[in-house]
Tab-separated table of C-alpha atoms and ligand atoms in Angstrom:
chain	number	residue	atom	x	y	z
A	107	MET	CA	42.039	6.311	59.586
A	108	VAL	CA	38.762	7.316	61.364
A	109	ASN	CA	36.300	8.102	58.827
A	110	HIS	CA	35.437	11.323	58.046
A	111	ALA	CA	32.205	10.810	56.212
A	112	GLN	CA	30.735	10.915	60.542
A	113	SER	CA	32.385	13.303	61.423
A	114	LEU	CA	30.029	15.800	61.802
A	115	THR	CA	27.368	14.229	61.933
A	116	SER	CA	28.371	11.883	64.987
A	117	GLY	CA	28.106	14.687	67.129
A	118	PRO	CA	25.994	14.216	70.094
A	119	ALA	CA	26.156	17.423	71.561
A	120	GLY	CA	27.017	19.673	68.617
A	121	ARG	CA	28.664	22.204	67.165
A	122	LEU	CA	30.584	25.020	68.778
A	123	ALA	CA	29.361	28.568	67.241
A	124	ARG	CA	31.493	30.494	68.761
A	125	LYS	CA	35.545	30.160	68.112
A	126	LEU	CA	38.326	30.775	69.618
A	127	ILE	CA	41.073	32.743	68.864
A	128	ALA	CA	44.284	31.803	71.330
A	129	GLY	CA	47.978	33.891	70.723
A	130	ASN	CA	51.168	32.892	71.934
A	131	TRP	CA	53.727	34.926	71.889
A	132	LYS	CA	56.633	31.972	72.934
A	133	MET	CA	58.739	34.081	74.495
A	134	ASN	CA	58.871	37.548	73.581
A	135	GLY	CA	57.979	40.879	74.782
A	136	SER	CA	58.652	43.243	76.918
A	137	LEU	CA	56.598	44.843	80.278
A	138	ALA	CA	56.869	48.167	77.630
A	139	ALA	CA	55.741	45.643	74.746
A	140	ASN	CA	53.291	43.564	76.466
A	141	GLU	CA	51.232	47.380	77.368
A	142	ALA	CA	50.933	48.235	74.437
A	143	LEU	CA	50.111	45.464	73.026
A	144	VAL	CA	46.859	44.478	75.219
A	145	SER	CA	46.424	48.048	75.718
A	146	ALA	CA	45.758	47.478	71.727
A	147	LEU	CA	43.271	45.067	72.271
A	148	LEU	CA	41.536	44.982	75.176
A	149	SER	CA	40.179	49.260	73.301
A	150	ASP	CA	39.064	47.058	70.223
A	151	LEU	CA	37.915	44.235	72.259
A	152	SER	CA	35.062	45.924	74.150
A	153	ARG	CA	33.953	46.961	70.769
A	154	GLU	CA	33.981	43.408	69.342
A	155	ALA	CA	32.588	41.873	73.235
A	156	ALA	CA	31.535	37.967	73.563
A	157	ALA	CA	31.485	37.814	69.356
A	158	CYS	CA	34.115	34.976	69.758
A	159	GLU	CA	36.537	33.676	72.836
A	160	VAL	CA	40.065	35.502	73.043
A	161	ALA	CA	42.822	34.280	75.401
A	162	VAL	CA	46.847	34.818	75.175
A	163	CYS	CA	49.579	32.951	76.662
A	164	THR	CA	52.367	35.117	77.798
A	165	PRO	CA	55.779	33.941	79.239
A	166	MET	CA	55.779	33.279	82.793
A	167	PRO	CA	57.474	35.908	83.798
A	168	TYR	CA	54.997	38.167	81.759
A	169	LEU	CA	51.377	36.246	83.211
A	170	ALA	CA	51.050	38.482	86.664
A	171	GLN	CA	51.475	41.954	84.326
A	172	VAL	CA	48.966	40.552	81.982
A	173	ALA	CA	46.394	39.751	84.901
A	174	GLY	CA	47.081	42.515	86.766
A	175	MET	CA	45.646	44.342	82.327
A	176	LEU	CA	42.690	42.173	81.858
A	177	GLY	CA	41.107	42.001	85.158
A	178	LYS	CA	40.264	45.339	85.050
A	179	HIS	CA	38.253	44.337	81.515
A	180	GLY	CA	35.976	41.458	82.941
A	181	ALA	CA	36.527	38.788	80.855
A	182	ALA	CA	37.245	40.289	77.412
A	183	ILE	CA	40.354	38.205	77.352
A	184	THR	CA	41.051	35.207	78.169
A	185	LEU	CA	45.002	34.493	80.155
A	186	GLY	CA	46.788	31.163	78.789
A	187	ALA	CA	50.279	30.048	80.151
A	188	GLN	CA	53.088	28.304	77.589
A	189	ASP	CA	53.058	25.686	79.555
A	190	VAL	CA	52.808	23.757	82.531
A	191	SER	CA	54.809	20.844	84.973
A	192	ALA	CA	52.713	17.371	85.403
A	193	HIS	CA	53.672	16.943	89.184
A	194	ALA	CA	51.774	19.214	91.907
A	195	GLN	CA	54.546	20.467	93.664
A	196	GLY	CA	58.247	19.908	94.912
A	197	ALA	CA	61.724	20.130	93.091
A	198	TYR	CA	61.132	20.281	90.520
A	199	THR	CA	63.116	23.014	89.373
A	200	GLY	CA	62.263	25.404	87.041
A	201	GLU	CA	58.719	24.111	86.434
A	202	THR	CA	55.605	25.732	87.400
A	203	SER	CA	52.030	23.912	88.582
A	204	ALA	CA	49.085	24.426	87.169
A	205	ALA	CA	47.716	25.847	91.489
A	206	MET	CA	50.827	28.576	90.601
A	207	LEU	CA	49.428	29.329	87.696
A	208	CYS	CA	45.747	29.334	88.667
A	209	ASP	CA	46.677	31.565	91.425
A	210	LEU	CA	47.590	33.716	88.543
A	211	GLY	CA	44.876	33.706	87.169
A	212	VAL	CA	45.568	31.544	84.000
A	213	SER	CA	42.636	30.014	83.279
A	214	LEU	CA	43.923	28.235	79.336
A	215	VAL	CA	47.180	26.168	78.960
A	216	LEU	CA	48.761	24.580	76.180
A	217	VAL	CA	50.635	21.577	76.562
A	218	GLY	CA	52.873	19.837	73.961
A	219	HIS	CA	53.812	22.805	71.751
A	220	SER	CA	55.907	21.145	69.190
A	221	GLU	CA	58.180	23.921	69.976
A	222	ARG	CA	58.279	21.809	74.177
A	223	ARG	CA	58.118	18.092	72.253
A	224	GLN	CA	61.088	19.180	69.210
A	225	TYR	CA	63.523	21.092	72.036
A	226	HIS	CA	62.085	20.249	75.152
A	227	GLY	CA	61.641	15.914	74.933
A	228	GLU	CA	57.817	15.032	76.202
A	229	THR	CA	56.437	12.403	74.593
A	230	ASP	CA	53.284	11.996	74.039
A	231	ALA	CA	53.083	10.060	77.728
A	232	ILE	CA	54.469	13.491	78.868
A	233	VAL	CA	51.956	15.411	77.371
A	234	ALA	CA	48.850	13.369	78.658
A	235	ALA	CA	50.220	13.649	82.561
A	236	LYS	CA	50.398	17.895	81.720
A	237	ALA	CA	47.406	17.500	80.150
A	238	GLN	CA	46.126	15.631	83.757
A	239	ALA	CA	47.267	17.866	85.959
A	240	ALA	CA	46.137	20.939	84.366
A	241	LEU	CA	42.594	18.973	84.571
A	242	GLN	CA	43.095	18.836	88.123
A	243	SER	CA	43.824	21.622	88.883
A	244	GLY	CA	40.380	23.732	86.980
A	245	LEU	CA	42.944	24.937	83.694
A	246	ARG	CA	41.853	24.316	80.430
A	247	PRO	CA	44.998	21.774	78.720
A	248	ILE	CA	45.332	22.782	74.547
A	249	ILE	CA	46.897	19.736	73.181
A	250	CYS	CA	49.528	21.186	70.821
A	251	LEU	CA	49.598	18.737	68.140
A	252	GLY	CA	50.953	18.223	64.717
A	253	GLU	CA	53.456	16.151	61.791
A	254	THR	CA	56.888	16.827	60.533
A	255	LEU	CA	56.526	18.039	56.228
A	256	GLU	CA	58.601	14.083	56.571
A	257	GLU	CA	56.083	12.625	57.578
A	258	ARG	CA	53.055	14.931	55.725
A	259	GLU	CA	54.868	13.880	52.545
A	260	ALA	CA	55.097	10.577	52.917
A	261	ASN	CA	51.115	9.977	54.016
A	262	HIS	CA	51.340	9.203	57.937
A	263	THR	CA	50.043	12.477	58.969
A	264	HIS	CA	46.211	10.876	60.107
A	265	ALA	CA	48.639	8.440	61.538
A	266	VAL	CA	50.707	10.368	63.724
A	267	VAL	CA	47.923	12.994	64.948
A	268	GLU	CA	45.990	10.140	65.787
A	269	ARG	CA	48.360	8.419	67.528
A	270	GLN	CA	49.193	12.240	69.654
A	271	LEU	CA	45.755	12.428	70.749
A	272	GLY	CA	44.670	8.493	71.217
A	273	VAL	CA	47.446	8.951	74.428
A	274	VAL	CA	45.606	11.788	75.668
A	275	LEU	CA	42.509	10.428	75.112
A	276	GLN	CA	43.559	6.673	77.071
A	277	ALA	CA	44.892	9.370	80.212
A	278	LEU	CA	42.208	11.737	80.690
A	279	GLY	CA	38.756	9.063	80.190
A	280	ALA	CA	35.642	10.939	80.918
A	281	ALA	CA	37.390	13.809	81.404
A	282	ALA	CA	38.767	15.164	78.064
A	283	ALA	CA	34.832	15.935	77.740
A	284	GLY	CA	34.630	19.342	76.552
A	285	LEU	CA	39.263	19.347	75.179
A	286	ILE	CA	40.976	22.083	73.483
A	287	VAL	CA	42.480	19.932	70.547
A	288	ALA	CA	45.013	22.003	68.774
A	289	TYR	CA	46.369	21.030	64.519
A	290	GLU	CA	49.297	22.708	64.599
A	291	PRO	CA	51.178	21.290	61.464
A	292	ILE	CA	54.987	21.405	62.306
A	293	TRP	CA	55.989	22.727	58.583
A	294	ALA	CA	53.574	25.365	59.294
A	295	ILE	CA	54.613	26.485	61.843
A	296	GLY	CA	56.301	30.102	62.122
A	297	THR	CA	56.979	29.184	58.519
A	298	GLY	CA	55.210	31.099	56.092
A	299	ARG	CA	54.383	28.597	54.390
A	300	THR	CA	50.535	27.682	56.001
A	301	ALA	CA	48.392	24.237	55.910
A	302	THR	CA	45.268	25.333	53.251
A	303	PRO	CA	42.000	24.999	54.300
A	304	GLU	CA	40.831	21.865	53.229
A	305	GLN	CA	43.229	19.959	54.144
A	306	ALA	CA	43.280	21.176	57.544
A	307	GLN	CA	40.169	20.616	56.647
A	308	ALA	CA	40.743	16.780	56.445
A	309	VAL	CA	42.140	16.462	59.025
A	310	HIS	CA	40.611	18.503	62.491
A	311	ALA	CA	37.798	15.647	60.864
A	312	SER	CA	38.864	12.410	61.447
A	313	LEU	CA	40.555	14.430	64.695
A	314	ARG	CA	36.143	15.531	65.948
A	315	ALA	CA	36.074	11.836	65.003
A	316	GLN	CA	38.045	10.129	67.229
A	317	ILE	CA	37.385	12.623	69.480
A	318	TYR	CA	34.148	11.201	69.335
A	319	ALA	CA	34.390	7.831	69.328
A	320	ALA	CA	35.823	7.955	72.581
A	321	SER	CA	32.651	7.462	73.502
A	322	SER	CA	32.737	8.863	77.227
A	323	VAL	CA	33.820	12.508	75.951
A	324	SER	CA	30.666	12.334	73.468
A	325	ALA	CA	28.927	14.831	76.316
A	326	LYS	CA	30.479	18.495	75.537
A	327	PRO	CA	31.528	19.017	72.474
A	328	ALA	CA	35.342	19.950	71.834
A	329	THR	CA	36.881	22.703	70.238
A	330	LEU	CA	39.391	22.131	67.152
A	331	LEU	CA	41.754	24.345	66.621
A	332	TYR	CA	43.962	25.110	63.159
A	333	GLY	CA	47.869	26.764	64.728
A	334	GLY	CA	50.446	27.323	61.947
A	335	SER	CA	51.393	30.929	59.583
A	336	MET	CA	47.393	31.897	60.228
A	337	ASN	CA	47.848	35.179	59.721
A	338	ALA	CA	45.356	38.768	58.732
A	339	ALA	CA	45.326	37.527	55.148
A	340	ASN	CA	44.173	33.475	55.330
A	341	ALA	CA	42.282	33.582	58.924
A	342	ALA	CA	38.847	33.623	56.988
A	343	ASP	CA	39.576	30.592	54.559
A	344	LEU	CA	40.221	28.493	57.499
A	345	LEU	CA	37.918	30.346	60.326
A	346	SER	CA	35.096	29.159	57.187
A	347	GLN	CA	35.601	25.089	57.397
A	348	ALA	CA	33.852	22.598	59.053
A	349	ASP	CA	35.738	21.286	61.812
A	350	ILE	CA	37.981	24.257	62.480
A	351	ASP	CA	36.250	26.235	65.744
A	352	GLY	CA	39.216	28.311	66.244
A	353	GLY	CA	43.262	29.168	65.967
A	354	LEU	CA	45.870	29.425	67.834
A	355	ILE	CA	48.174	32.260	66.418
A	356	GLY	CA	51.653	32.481	66.977
A	357	GLY	CA	53.784	35.266	65.366
A	358	ALA	CA	50.410	37.008	63.877
A	359	SER	CA	49.654	37.276	67.629
A	360	LEU	CA	52.388	39.485	68.227
A	361	LYS	CA	51.226	43.494	65.938
A	362	ALA	CA	46.819	43.955	67.765
A	363	THR	CA	46.103	44.717	64.220
A	364	ASP	CA	46.277	41.183	62.385
A	365	PHE	CA	45.573	39.853	65.744
A	366	LEU	CA	42.320	41.812	65.761
A	367	THR	CA	41.877	41.049	61.856
A	368	ILE	CA	42.192	37.523	63.077
A	369	ILE	CA	39.185	37.871	65.650
A	370	ARG	CA	36.855	39.919	63.672
A	371	ALA	CA	37.409	36.791	60.637
A	372	ALA	CA	36.783	34.377	64.026
A	373	GLY	CA	33.302	36.145	64.829
A	374	ARG	CA	31.925	36.453	60.798
A	375	ALA	CA	32.565	32.852	60.620
A	376	GLY	CA	30.866	31.773	63.593
A	377	ALA	CA	28.005	34.065	63.672
A	378	ALA	CA	28.124	31.864	59.938
A	379	THR	CA	28.076	28.968	61.666
A	380	LEU	CA	24.603	29.976	63.671
A	381	LEU	CA	22.654	31.005	60.974
A	382	ALA	CA	23.111	27.630	58.589
A	383	GLY	CA	22.546	26.004	62.467
A	384	ALA	CA	19.007	27.794	62.887
A	385	SER	CA	18.239	27.232	58.757
A	386	SER	CA	18.776	23.988	59.271
A	387	THR	CA	16.327	23.817	62.426
B	646	PEP	C1	52.318	28.397	67.149
B	646	PEP	O1	53.648	28.385	67.659
B	646	PEP	O2	51.500	28.172	67.882
B	646	PEP	C2	52.130	29.076	65.565
B	646	PEP	C3	51.142	28.591	65.450
B	646	PEP	O3	53.136	29.792	65.283
B	646	PEP	P1	53.433	30.908	64.397
B	646	PEP	O4	52.039	31.543	63.904
B	646	PEP	O5	54.163	31.471	63.673
B	646	PEP	O6	53.041	29.979	62.836
């Protein structure tokens, strides 16, 4: 297990103050529902501009629709996808390449979400190959990882996430600089059961230390998101943790008011980090 104590200070490139809040719509939405949701987000976000980076990861068929809506509003919301092929092109029926996502204006992509690992057999090696394919096309991958309930109860959490991240760091080498990682305990996804801020912080600190220990990637700070039943009520506590740089939000990202409450909490937490940094220099 990586030494937690070194995590907050050992990164030479310092900490990120601007949080990232990404919505994972999963297999939800329709043309009409997306129109209503994105319009509601855009009308409120123009007032909150730049407080934190906001992204929505939509189902593939709706990327063009949402890209069209976002196009008229500058960069208030970053467009994300939920998966990418490890292959560049060819006979891979049903797959979507990184270049195709770029064509549609996508800039972020989830890689290795636990539902893809569980239902589609994605191994650590496949996740690493997808992350590589994304980066080669200029997409920012969000590497998702996390332990099952049995693994947590057996005290294997740190070993599991360290293994999952280690395979990706090894494959990416220097390209892992500035990596985005989402720690999503599987037992917390869609269950309403959230990791406590202390549980999440402990894993994030360990992941950050592991990234900094991979010396080739220390030039640019990593962004570490927490995911797993984050909602309007618990977001502020989670996002105020020292090593939580944002959130990956499933269910609560489908309701504009809830998602906006989380975004505001992230903005406040980011501002507090900035203030703390200014007063300590
Ligand atoms: C997710 O699917 O990434 C997720 C965090 O879902 P939820 O917020 O619904 O637990």
